[in-house]
PDB file of C-alpha atoms in Angstrom:
ATOM      1  CA  MET A 194     -91.552 135.577  57.164  1.00  0.00           C
ATOM      2  CA  LYS A 195     -89.396 135.760  60.297  1.00  0.00           C
ATOM      3  CA  LEU A 196     -92.461 135.011  62.421  1.00  0.00           C
ATOM      4  CA  ILE A 197     -93.188 131.891  60.365  1.00  0.00           C
ATOM      5  CA  ASN A 198     -89.554 130.691  60.700  1.00  0.00           C
ATOM      6  CA  LEU A 199     -89.629 131.265  64.447  1.00  0.00           C
ATOM      7  CA  PHE A 200     -92.849 129.278  64.771  1.00  0.00           C
ATOM      8  CA  LEU A 201     -91.351 126.477  62.671  1.00  0.00           C
ATOM      9  CA  ILE A 202     -88.203 126.267  64.838  1.00  0.00           C
ATOM     10  CA  LEU A 203     -90.309 126.241  68.002  1.00  0.00           C
ATOM     11  CA  PHE A 204     -92.503 123.430  66.624  1.00  0.00           C
ATOM     12  CA  ILE A 205     -89.498 121.285  65.653  1.00  0.00           C
ATOM     13  CA  THR A 206     -87.838 121.827  69.035  1.00  0.00           C
ATOM     14  CA  LEU A 207     -90.958 120.815  70.940  1.00  0.00           C
ATOM     15  CA  SER A 208     -91.333 117.750  68.722  1.00  0.00           C
ATOM     16  CA  LEU A 209     -87.731 116.692  69.402  1.00  0.00           C
ATOM     17  CA  ILE A 210     -88.160 117.124  73.161  1.00  0.00           C
ATOM     18  CA  SER A 211     -91.321 115.033  73.046  1.00  0.00           C
ATOM     19  CA  CYS A 212     -89.578 112.290  71.058  1.00  0.00           C
ATOM     20  CA  SER A 213     -86.617 112.371  73.430  1.00  0.00           C
ATOM     21  CA  LYS A 214     -88.907 111.924  76.439  1.00  0.00           C
ATOM     22  CA  ASP A 215     -90.636 109.024  74.710  1.00  0.00           C
ATOM     23  CA  LYS A 216     -87.282 107.380  74.006  1.00  0.00           C
ATOM     24  CA  VAL A 217     -86.076 107.828  77.587  1.00  0.00           C
ATOM     25  CA  GLN A 218     -89.322 106.457  78.933  1.00  0.00           C
ATOM     26  CA  LYS A 219     -89.257 103.547  76.499  1.00  0.00           C
ATOM     27  CA  SER A 220     -85.586 102.837  77.298  1.00  0.00           C
ATOM     28  CA  THR A 221     -86.314 102.878  81.042  1.00  0.00           C
ATOM     29  CA  ILE A 222     -89.220 100.474  80.622  1.00  0.00           C
ATOM     30  CA  GLU A 223     -87.108  98.158  78.463  1.00  0.00           C
ATOM     31  CA  GLN A 224     -84.238  98.258  80.968  1.00  0.00           C
ATOM     32  CA  LYS A 225     -86.540  97.419  83.846  1.00  0.00           C
ATOM     33  CA  SER A 226     -88.015  94.608  81.816  1.00  0.00           C
ATOM     34  CA  LEU A 227     -84.507  93.319  81.005  1.00  0.00           C
ATOM     35  CA  GLU A 228     -83.440  93.357  84.649  1.00  0.00           C
ATOM     36  CA  LEU A 229     -86.617  91.492  85.517  1.00  0.00           C
ATOM     37  CA  GLN A 230     -85.840  88.867  82.874  1.00  0.00           C
ATOM     38  CA  VAL A 231     -82.300  88.472  84.264  1.00  0.00           C
ATOM     39  CA  LEU A 232     -83.629  88.031  87.792  1.00  0.00           C
ATOM     40  CA  GLU A 233     -86.239  85.501  86.670  1.00  0.00           C
ATOM     41  CA  ALA A 234     -83.630  83.470  84.735  1.00  0.00           C
ATOM     42  CA  TYR A 235     -81.241  83.537  87.705  1.00  0.00           C
ATOM     43  CA  GLU A 236     -83.912  82.446  90.199  1.00  0.00           C
ATOM     44  CA  GLU A 237     -85.031  79.689  87.841  1.00  0.00           C
ATOM     45  CA  GLY A 238     -81.404  78.522  87.738  1.00  0.00           C
ATOM     46  CA  ILE A 239     -81.286  78.422  91.544  1.00  0.00           C
ATOM     47  CA  GLU A 240     -84.492  76.376  91.734  1.00  0.00           C
ATOM     48  CA  SER A 241     -83.208  73.919  89.115  1.00  0.00           C
ATOM     49  CA  LEU A 242     -79.928  73.554  91.010  1.00  0.00           C
ATOM     50  CA  LYS A 243     -81.836  72.706  94.187  1.00  0.00           C
ATOM     51  CA  LYS A 244     -83.582  69.945  92.230  1.00  0.00           C
ATOM     52  CA  ASN A 245     -80.193  68.659  90.967  1.00  0.00           C
ATOM     53  CA  ASP A 246     -81.136  69.504  87.392  1.00  0.00           C
ATOM     54  CA  VAL A 247     -77.688  70.995  86.908  1.00  0.00           C
ATOM     55  CA  LEU A 248     -77.663  71.130  83.116  1.00  0.00           C
ATOM     56  CA  TYR A 249     -80.848  73.204  82.987  1.00  0.00           C
ATOM     57  CA  ALA A 250     -79.602  75.307  85.901  1.00  0.00           C
ATOM     58  CA  ALA A 251     -76.355  76.092  84.052  1.00  0.00           C
ATOM     59  CA  LYS A 252     -78.385  76.982  80.954  1.00  0.00           C
ATOM     60  CA  LYS A 253     -80.524  79.476  82.925  1.00  0.00           C
ATOM     61  CA  PHE A 254     -77.466  81.022  84.596  1.00  0.00           C
ATOM     62  CA  ASN A 255     -75.831  81.470  81.203  1.00  0.00           C
ATOM     63  CA  GLU A 256     -79.046  83.027  79.944  1.00  0.00           C
ATOM     64  CA  ALA A 257     -79.116  85.478  82.849  1.00  0.00           C
ATOM     65  CA  GLU A 258     -75.538  86.543  82.063  1.00  0.00           C
ATOM     66  CA  THR A 259     -76.153  86.896  78.333  1.00  0.00           C
ATOM     67  CA  LEU A 260     -79.342  88.947  78.719  1.00  0.00           C
ATOM     68  CA  PHE A 261     -77.581  91.783  80.541  1.00  0.00           C
ATOM     69  CA  PRO A 262     -73.750  91.363  80.620  1.00  0.00           C
ATOM     70  CA  GLN A 263     -73.305  94.783  82.281  1.00  0.00           C
ATOM     71  CA  SER A 264     -75.483  93.935  85.277  1.00  0.00           C
ATOM     72  CA  THR A 265     -74.100  93.021  88.695  1.00  0.00           C
ATOM     73  CA  THR A 266     -75.908  89.691  88.410  1.00  0.00           C
ATOM     74  CA  ALA A 267     -73.981  88.638  85.271  1.00  0.00           C
ATOM     75  CA  PRO A 268     -70.675  87.551  86.899  1.00  0.00           C
ATOM     76  CA  LYS A 269     -72.547  85.877  89.746  1.00  0.00           C
ATOM     77  CA  ALA A 270     -74.610  83.941  87.200  1.00  0.00           C
ATOM     78  CA  ALA A 271     -71.455  82.899  85.304  1.00  0.00           C
ATOM     79  CA  LEU A 272     -69.905  81.566  88.506  1.00  0.00           C
ATOM     80  CA  MET A 273     -73.098  79.724  89.421  1.00  0.00           C
ATOM     81  CA  ALA A 274     -73.123  78.065  85.993  1.00  0.00           C
ATOM     82  CA  ALA A 275     -69.607  76.760  86.685  1.00  0.00           C
ATOM     83  CA  TYR A 276     -70.613  75.533  90.144  1.00  0.00           C
ATOM     84  CA  SER A 277     -73.662  73.767  88.677  1.00  0.00           C
ATOM     85  CA  TYR A 278     -71.438  71.726  86.377  1.00  0.00           C
ATOM     86  CA  TYR A 279     -68.901  71.014  89.144  1.00  0.00           C
ATOM     87  CA  SER A 280     -71.560  69.842  91.613  1.00  0.00           C
ATOM     88  CA  GLN A 281     -72.461  66.879  89.399  1.00  0.00           C
ATOM     89  CA  ASP A 282     -68.951  66.050  88.162  1.00  0.00           C
ATOM     90  CA  TYR A 283     -69.164  67.747  84.756  1.00  0.00           C
ATOM     91  CA  TYR A 284     -65.597  68.870  85.306  1.00  0.00           C
ATOM     92  CA  GLU A 285     -64.679  69.767  81.738  1.00  0.00           C
ATOM     93  CA  ASP A 286     -67.742  72.022  81.436  1.00  0.00           C
ATOM     94  CA  ALA A 287     -66.944  73.595  84.803  1.00  0.00           C
ATOM     95  CA  ILE A 288     -63.353  74.239  83.706  1.00  0.00           C
ATOM     96  CA  GLY A 289     -64.553  75.918  80.514  1.00  0.00           C
ATOM     97  CA  GLU A 290     -66.916  78.202  82.441  1.00  0.00           C
ATOM     98  CA  LEU A 291     -64.305  79.074  85.068  1.00  0.00           C
ATOM     99  CA  GLN A 292     -61.569  79.849  82.563  1.00  0.00           C
ATOM    100  CA  ARG A 293     -63.983  82.183  80.766  1.00  0.00           C
ATOM    101  CA  PHE A 294     -65.017  83.783  84.067  1.00  0.00           C
ATOM    102  CA  ILE A 295     -61.382  84.480  85.008  1.00  0.00           C
ATOM    103  CA  LYS A 296     -60.774  86.041  81.589  1.00  0.00           C
ATOM    104  CA  VAL A 297     -63.946  88.174  81.485  1.00  0.00           C
ATOM    105  CA  TYR A 298     -64.106  89.174  85.176  1.00  0.00           C
ATOM    106  CA  PRO A 299     -60.446  89.287  86.344  1.00  0.00           C
ATOM    107  CA  PHE A 300     -61.154  91.825  89.121  1.00  0.00           C
ATOM    108  CA  HIS A 301     -64.344  90.373  90.490  1.00  0.00           C
ATOM    109  CA  LYS A 302     -64.573  90.054  94.285  1.00  0.00           C
ATOM    110  CA  ASN A 303     -64.994  86.259  93.993  1.00  0.00           C
ATOM    111  CA  ILE A 304     -62.045  85.688  91.659  1.00  0.00           C
ATOM    112  CA  ASP A 305     -60.242  83.763  94.424  1.00  0.00           C
ATOM    113  CA  TYR A 306     -63.139  81.321  94.622  1.00  0.00           C
ATOM    114  CA  ALA A 307     -63.103  80.930  90.831  1.00  0.00           C
ATOM    115  CA  HIS A 308     -59.435  79.890  90.932  1.00  0.00           C
ATOM    116  CA  TYR A 309     -60.108  77.526  93.841  1.00  0.00           C
ATOM    117  CA  LEU A 310     -63.031  75.862  92.053  1.00  0.00           C
ATOM    118  CA  LEU A 311     -60.900  75.578  88.925  1.00  0.00           C
ATOM    119  CA  GLY A 312     -58.174  73.862  90.941  1.00  0.00           C
ATOM    120  CA  LEU A 313     -60.727  71.455  92.403  1.00  0.00           C
ATOM    121  CA  SER A 314     -62.136  70.700  88.951  1.00  0.00           C
ATOM    122  CA  TRP A 315     -58.675  69.591  87.814  1.00  0.00           C
ATOM    123  CA  TYR A 316     -57.925  67.818  91.100  1.00  0.00           C
ATOM    124  CA  GLU A 317     -61.111  65.724  91.135  1.00  0.00           C
ATOM    125  CA  GLN A 318     -60.114  64.200  87.797  1.00  0.00           C
ATOM    126  CA  ILE A 319     -56.886  62.666  89.149  1.00  0.00           C
ATOM    127  CA  ILE A 320     -57.330  58.893  89.032  1.00  0.00           C
ATOM    128  CA  ASP A 321     -54.036  57.337  87.975  1.00  0.00           C
ATOM    129  CA  GLU A 322     -50.722  59.101  88.596  1.00  0.00           C
ATOM    130  CA  LYS A 323     -49.182  57.123  85.734  1.00  0.00           C
ATOM    131  CA  LYS A 324     -51.565  58.663  83.189  1.00  0.00           C
ATOM    132  CA  ASP A 325     -53.076  61.909  84.489  1.00  0.00           C
ATOM    133  CA  LEU A 326     -49.928  64.044  84.561  1.00  0.00           C
ATOM    134  CA  GLN A 327     -51.457  67.087  82.839  1.00  0.00           C
ATOM    135  CA  THR A 328     -54.453  67.057  85.177  1.00  0.00           C
ATOM    136  CA  ILE A 329     -52.167  66.804  88.217  1.00  0.00           C
ATOM    137  CA  LEU A 330     -49.933  69.680  87.079  1.00  0.00           C
ATOM    138  CA  LYS A 331     -52.907  71.924  86.209  1.00  0.00           C
ATOM    139  CA  ALA A 332     -54.405  71.363  89.662  1.00  0.00           C
ATOM    140  CA  LYS A 333     -51.078  72.117  91.340  1.00  0.00           C
ATOM    141  CA  GLU A 334     -50.654  75.281  89.264  1.00  0.00           C
ATOM    142  CA  GLU A 335     -54.018  76.654  90.408  1.00  0.00           C
ATOM    143  CA  PHE A 336     -53.453  75.791  94.071  1.00  0.00           C
ATOM    144  CA  LEU A 337     -50.011  77.410  94.029  1.00  0.00           C
ATOM    145  CA  LEU A 338     -51.568  80.541  92.518  1.00  0.00           C
ATOM    146  CA  ILE A 339     -54.130  80.658  95.330  1.00  0.00           C
ATOM    147  CA  ILE A 340     -51.430  80.360  98.003  1.00  0.00           C
ATOM    148  CA  GLU A 341     -49.367  83.094  96.344  1.00  0.00           C
ATOM    149  CA  LYS A 342     -52.122  85.609  95.503  1.00  0.00           C
ATOM    150  CA  TYR A 343     -54.724  84.908  98.194  1.00  0.00           C
ATOM    151  CA  PRO A 344     -52.747  83.608 101.216  1.00  0.00           C
ATOM    152  CA  GLU A 345     -55.192  84.955 103.808  1.00  0.00           C
ATOM    153  CA  THR A 346     -58.235  83.175 102.420  1.00  0.00           C
ATOM    154  CA  GLU A 347     -59.761  79.908 103.588  1.00  0.00           C
ATOM    155  CA  TYR A 348     -59.029  78.528 100.127  1.00  0.00           C
ATOM    156  CA  ALA A 349     -55.270  78.883 100.657  1.00  0.00           C
ATOM    157  CA  LEU A 350     -55.325  76.534 103.656  1.00  0.00           C
ATOM    158  CA  ASP A 351     -57.031  73.763 101.723  1.00  0.00           C
ATOM    159  CA  ALA A 352     -54.808  74.468  98.704  1.00  0.00           C
ATOM    160  CA  GLU A 353     -51.719  73.699 100.826  1.00  0.00           C
ATOM    161  CA  PHE A 354     -53.240  70.396 101.913  1.00  0.00           C
ATOM    162  CA  LYS A 355     -54.126  69.513  98.315  1.00  0.00           C
ATOM    163  CA  ILE A 356     -50.582  70.317  97.141  1.00  0.00           C
ATOM    164  CA  ASP A 357     -49.149  67.902  99.724  1.00  0.00           C
ATOM    165  CA  LEU A 358     -51.365  65.161  98.306  1.00  0.00           C
ATOM    166  CA  ILE A 359     -50.441  66.113  94.750  1.00  0.00           C
ATOM    167  CA  ASN A 360     -46.735  65.980  95.609  1.00  0.00           C
ATOM    168  CA  ASP A 361     -47.228  62.482  97.029  1.00  0.00           C
ATOM    169  CA  THR A 362     -48.872  61.505  93.750  1.00  0.00           C
ATOM    170  CA  LEU A 363     -46.081  63.022  91.646  1.00  0.00           C
ATOM    171  CA  ALA A 364     -43.413  61.384  93.808  1.00  0.00           C
ATOM    172  CA  SER A 365     -45.204  58.061  93.440  1.00  0.00           C
ATOM    173  CA  LYS A 366     -45.061  58.439  89.669  1.00  0.00           C
ATOM    174  CA  GLU A 367     -41.321  59.201  89.769  1.00  0.00           C
ATOM    175  CA  MET A 368     -40.685  56.165  91.971  1.00  0.00           C
ATOM    176  CA  TYR A 369     -42.708  53.897  89.687  1.00  0.00           C
ATOM    177  CA  ILE A 370     -40.677  54.977  86.651  1.00  0.00           C
ATOM    178  CA  GLY A 371     -37.403  54.874  88.615  1.00  0.00           C
ATOM    179  CA  ARG A 372     -37.997  51.283  89.725  1.00  0.00           C
ATOM    180  CA  TYR A 373     -38.792  50.321  86.133  1.00  0.00           C
ATOM    181  CA  TYR A 374     -35.504  51.805  84.915  1.00  0.00           C
ATOM    182  CA  PHE A 375     -33.641  50.067  87.733  1.00  0.00           C
ATOM    183  CA  LYS A 376     -35.034  46.665  86.690  1.00  0.00           C
ATOM    184  CA  LYS A 377     -34.070  47.385  83.086  1.00  0.00           C
ATOM    185  CA  LYS A 378     -30.563  48.391  84.259  1.00  0.00           C
ATOM    186  CA  LYS A 379     -30.937  51.901  82.858  1.00  0.00           C
ATOM    187  CA  TRP A 380     -28.896  53.339  85.689  1.00  0.00           C
ATOM    188  CA  ILE A 381     -28.713  57.023  84.736  1.00  0.00           C
ATOM    189  CA  SER A 382     -32.441  57.261  84.061  1.00  0.00           C
ATOM    190  CA  ALA A 383     -33.181  55.553  87.376  1.00  0.00           C
ATOM    191  CA  ILE A 384     -30.817  57.887  89.253  1.00  0.00           C
ATOM    192  CA  ASN A 385     -32.493  60.959  87.735  1.00  0.00           C
ATOM    193  CA  ARG A 386     -35.949  59.800  88.824  1.00  0.00           C
ATOM    194  CA  PHE A 387     -34.892  58.988  92.379  1.00  0.00           C
ATOM    195  CA  LYS A 388     -33.019  62.289  92.680  1.00  0.00           C
ATOM    196  CA  THR A 389     -36.150  64.153  91.574  1.00  0.00           C
ATOM    197  CA  VAL A 390     -38.023  62.655  94.519  1.00  0.00           C
ATOM    198  CA  VAL A 391     -35.248  63.575  96.968  1.00  0.00           C
ATOM    199  CA  ASN A 392     -34.814  67.126  95.643  1.00  0.00           C
ATOM    200  CA  GLU A 393     -38.347  68.155  94.684  1.00  0.00           C
ATOM    201  CA  TYR A 394     -40.599  66.026  96.888  1.00  0.00           C
ATOM    202  CA  GLU A 395     -38.500  65.695 100.029  1.00  0.00           C
ATOM    203  CA  THR A 396     -41.506  66.046 102.355  1.00  0.00           C
ATOM    204  CA  THR A 397     -43.352  63.084 100.854  1.00  0.00           C
ATOM    205  CA  ILE A 398     -43.508  59.506 102.117  1.00  0.00           C
ATOM    206  CA  TYR A 399     -41.303  58.344  99.233  1.00  0.00           C
ATOM    207  CA  THR A 400     -38.115  60.165 100.195  1.00  0.00           C
ATOM    208  CA  GLU A 401     -36.744  57.317 102.331  1.00  0.00           C
ATOM    209  CA  GLU A 402     -37.169  54.754  99.591  1.00  0.00           C
ATOM    210  CA  ALA A 403     -35.703  57.118  96.984  1.00  0.00           C
ATOM    211  CA  LEU A 404     -32.551  57.535  99.113  1.00  0.00           C
ATOM    212  CA  HIS A 405     -32.249  53.772  99.510  1.00  0.00           C
ATOM    213  CA  ARG A 406     -32.679  53.235  95.766  1.00  0.00           C
ATOM    214  CA  LEU A 407     -29.876  55.717  95.102  1.00  0.00           C
ATOM    215  CA  VAL A 408     -27.659  53.705  97.466  1.00  0.00           C
ATOM    216  CA  GLU A 409     -28.561  50.542  95.543  1.00  0.00           C
ATOM    217  CA  VAL A 410     -27.931  52.031  92.096  1.00  0.00           C
ATOM    218  CA  TYR A 411     -24.612  53.682  92.928  1.00  0.00           C
ATOM    219  CA  TYR A 412     -23.342  50.577  94.729  1.00  0.00           C
ATOM    220  CA  THR A 413     -24.402  48.378  91.814  1.00  0.00           C
ATOM    221  CA  ILE A 414     -22.452  50.439  89.267  1.00  0.00           C
ATOM    222  CA  GLY A 415     -19.396  50.604  91.507  1.00  0.00           C
ATOM    223  CA  LEU A 416     -19.659  54.192  92.784  1.00  0.00           C
ATOM    224  CA  GLU A 417     -19.338  53.347  96.465  1.00  0.00           C
ATOM    225  CA  VAL A 418     -18.484  56.898  97.551  1.00  0.00           C
ATOM    226  CA  GLU A 419     -21.783  58.179  96.148  1.00  0.00           C
ATOM    227  CA  ALA A 420     -23.622  55.193  97.605  1.00  0.00           C
ATOM    228  CA  LYS A 421     -22.184  55.899 101.079  1.00  0.00           C
ATOM    229  CA  LYS A 422     -23.123  59.576 100.776  1.00  0.00           C
ATOM    230  CA  TYR A 423     -26.799  58.740 100.301  1.00  0.00           C
ATOM    231  CA  ALA A 424     -26.674  55.974 102.913  1.00  0.00           C
ATOM    232  CA  LYS A 425     -25.310  58.496 105.399  1.00  0.00           C
ATOM    233  CA  LEU A 426     -28.089  60.944 104.491  1.00  0.00           C
ATOM    234  CA  LEU A 427     -30.669  58.199 104.928  1.00  0.00           C
ATOM    235  CA  GLY A 428     -29.195  57.177 108.259  1.00  0.00           C
ATOM    236  CA  TYR A 429     -29.064  60.752 109.531  1.00  0.00           C
ATOM    237  CA  ASN A 430     -32.737  61.405 108.782  1.00  0.00           C
ATOM    238  CA  TYR A 431     -34.371  57.964 108.939  1.00  0.00           C
ATOM    239  CA  GLN A 432     -32.124  55.691 110.989  1.00  0.00           C
ATOM    240  CA  SER A 433     -35.002  53.652 112.384  1.00  0.00           C
ATOM    241  CA  SER A 434     -36.663  52.994 109.036  1.00  0.00           C
ATOM    242  CA  GLN A 435     -36.732  49.742 107.096  1.00  0.00           C
ATOM    243  CA  TRP A 436     -35.069  51.499 104.170  1.00  0.00           C
ATOM    244  CA  TYR A 437     -32.034  52.338 106.291  1.00  0.00           C
ATOM    245  CA  GLU A 438     -31.735  48.668 107.284  1.00  0.00           C
ATOM    246  CA  ARG A 439     -31.879  47.649 103.636  1.00  0.00           C
ATOM    247  CA  SER A 440     -29.183  50.172 102.745  1.00  0.00           C
ATOM    248  CA  TYR A 441     -27.046  48.825 105.572  1.00  0.00           C
ATOM    249  CA  MET A 442     -27.379  45.383 104.057  1.00  0.00           C
ATOM    250  CA  VAL A 443     -26.170  46.687 100.690  1.00  0.00           C
ATOM    251  CA  PHE A 444     -22.781  47.437 102.255  1.00  0.00           C
ATOM    252  CA  ASN A 445     -22.764  44.242 104.283  1.00  0.00           C
ATOM    253  CA  LYS A 446     -23.378  41.427 101.854  1.00  0.00           C
ATOM    254  CA  MET A 447     -22.731  38.847 104.546  1.00  0.00           C
ATOM    255  CA  TYR A 448     -25.057  40.530 107.035  1.00  0.00           C
ATOM    256  CA  GLU A 449     -28.066  38.266 106.453  1.00  0.00           C
ATOM    257  CA  LYS A 450     -25.882  35.171 106.038  1.00  0.00           C
ATOM    258  CA  ASN A 451     -23.994  35.947 109.247  1.00  0.00           C
ATOM    259  CA  LYS A 452     -27.219  36.636 111.059  1.00  0.00           C
ATOM    260  CA  ILE A 453     -28.576  33.172 110.125  1.00  0.00           C
ATOM    261  CA  LYS A 454     -25.259  31.555 111.058  1.00  0.00           C
ATOM    262  CA  PHE A 455     -25.217  33.408 114.388  1.00  0.00           C
ATOM    263  CA  GLU A 456     -28.747  32.242 115.235  1.00  0.00           C
ATOM    264  CA  LYS A 457     -27.819  28.663 114.286  1.00  0.00           C
ATOM    265  CA  ASP A 458     -24.611  28.708 116.361  1.00  0.00           C
ATOM    266  CA  LYS A 459     -26.483  30.171 119.294  1.00  0.00           C
ATOM    267  CA  LYS A 460     -29.083  27.435 119.076  1.00  0.00           C
ATOM    268  CA  ASN A 461     -26.422  24.701 118.899  1.00  0.00           C
ATOM    269  CA  LYS A 462     -24.540  26.260 121.790  1.00  0.00           C
ATOM    270  CA  ASN A 463     -27.669  26.250 123.935  1.00  0.00           C
ATOM    271  CA  LYS A 464     -28.237  22.584 123.104  1.00  0.00           C
ATOM    272  CA  PHE A 465     -24.628  21.745 124.044  1.00  0.00           C
ATOM    273  CA  LEU A 466     -24.858  23.640 127.348  1.00  0.00           C
ATOM    274  CA  LYS A 467     -28.111  21.929 128.186  1.00  0.00           C
ATOM    275  CA  LYS A 468     -26.576  18.508 127.497  1.00  0.00           C
ATOM    276  CA  PHE A 469     -23.416  19.389 129.404  1.00  0.00           C
ATOM    277  CA  LYS A 470     -25.411  20.554 132.441  1.00  0.00           C
ATOM    278  CA  SER A 471     -27.371  17.303 132.424  1.00  0.00           C
ATOM    279  CA  LEU A 472     -24.148  15.386 133.099  1.00  0.00           C
ATOM    280  CA  PHE A 473     -23.881  17.083 136.477  1.00  0.00           C
ATOM    281  CA  ASN A 474     -27.543  16.882 137.336  1.00  0.00           C
ATOM    282  CA  LEU A 475     -27.583  15.220 140.790  1.00  0.00           C
ATOM    283  CA  ASP A 476     -31.210  14.206 140.459  1.00  0.00           C
ATOM    284  CA  GLU A 477     -30.427  11.792 137.638  1.00  0.00           C
TER     285      GLU A 477
END
């Protein structure tokens, strides 16, 4: 009886080992086949991208990622799908892919590039500073993140340049609204807009005009001390600019009138001298 039981146990054990080997072998074959499928999908995506068939390329890259999410090719495929969309101006699709990439692969070695491409995808959609405020702010947010977290990368250098352009755009928007309020005699609203330019976008090309507009507004509402303060600031930093000359004229209402009168008097004086000299001309 014991001999029969021993034989039975030995038979079952050998059967299990055989099944286990079959499973391992089958699993290995399936895994190799899966990796091959991933590689084929990825390479097909690359070929389609070269042919500018970006939608099919993105589809194949997504397929490569989905087939084997644990593979080293998966994050690379996800990033290539985003680039495919970006390369042909499908910015919304690119943004969707990049946001997912950043969430799923936060520690990937190319995460800095993902943020940079995301910033560009927002930036390329800026058309009208009067309407695209969300797009502008999203782009600026990504570029600031790159400068803060990846300052030594090549992306940080371009991000700084892009932020300068974005600040010019934002300052332009503030000036546009400020001028509108000024025309409508909404003084406080106008002041707030012009001050935003001076305080937050002081390195932009609109700072000089913003200072001049503050001089205009404060002088108009009778706050001459405040007007002189901003005129002095404008003169100290931009004395040779046209905006400083305009601010000077705000405080000298008779400046233009006197200038015309002076030119007229000078002309008349020259005529008189010429006539007077002719009286003593010996040749006549």
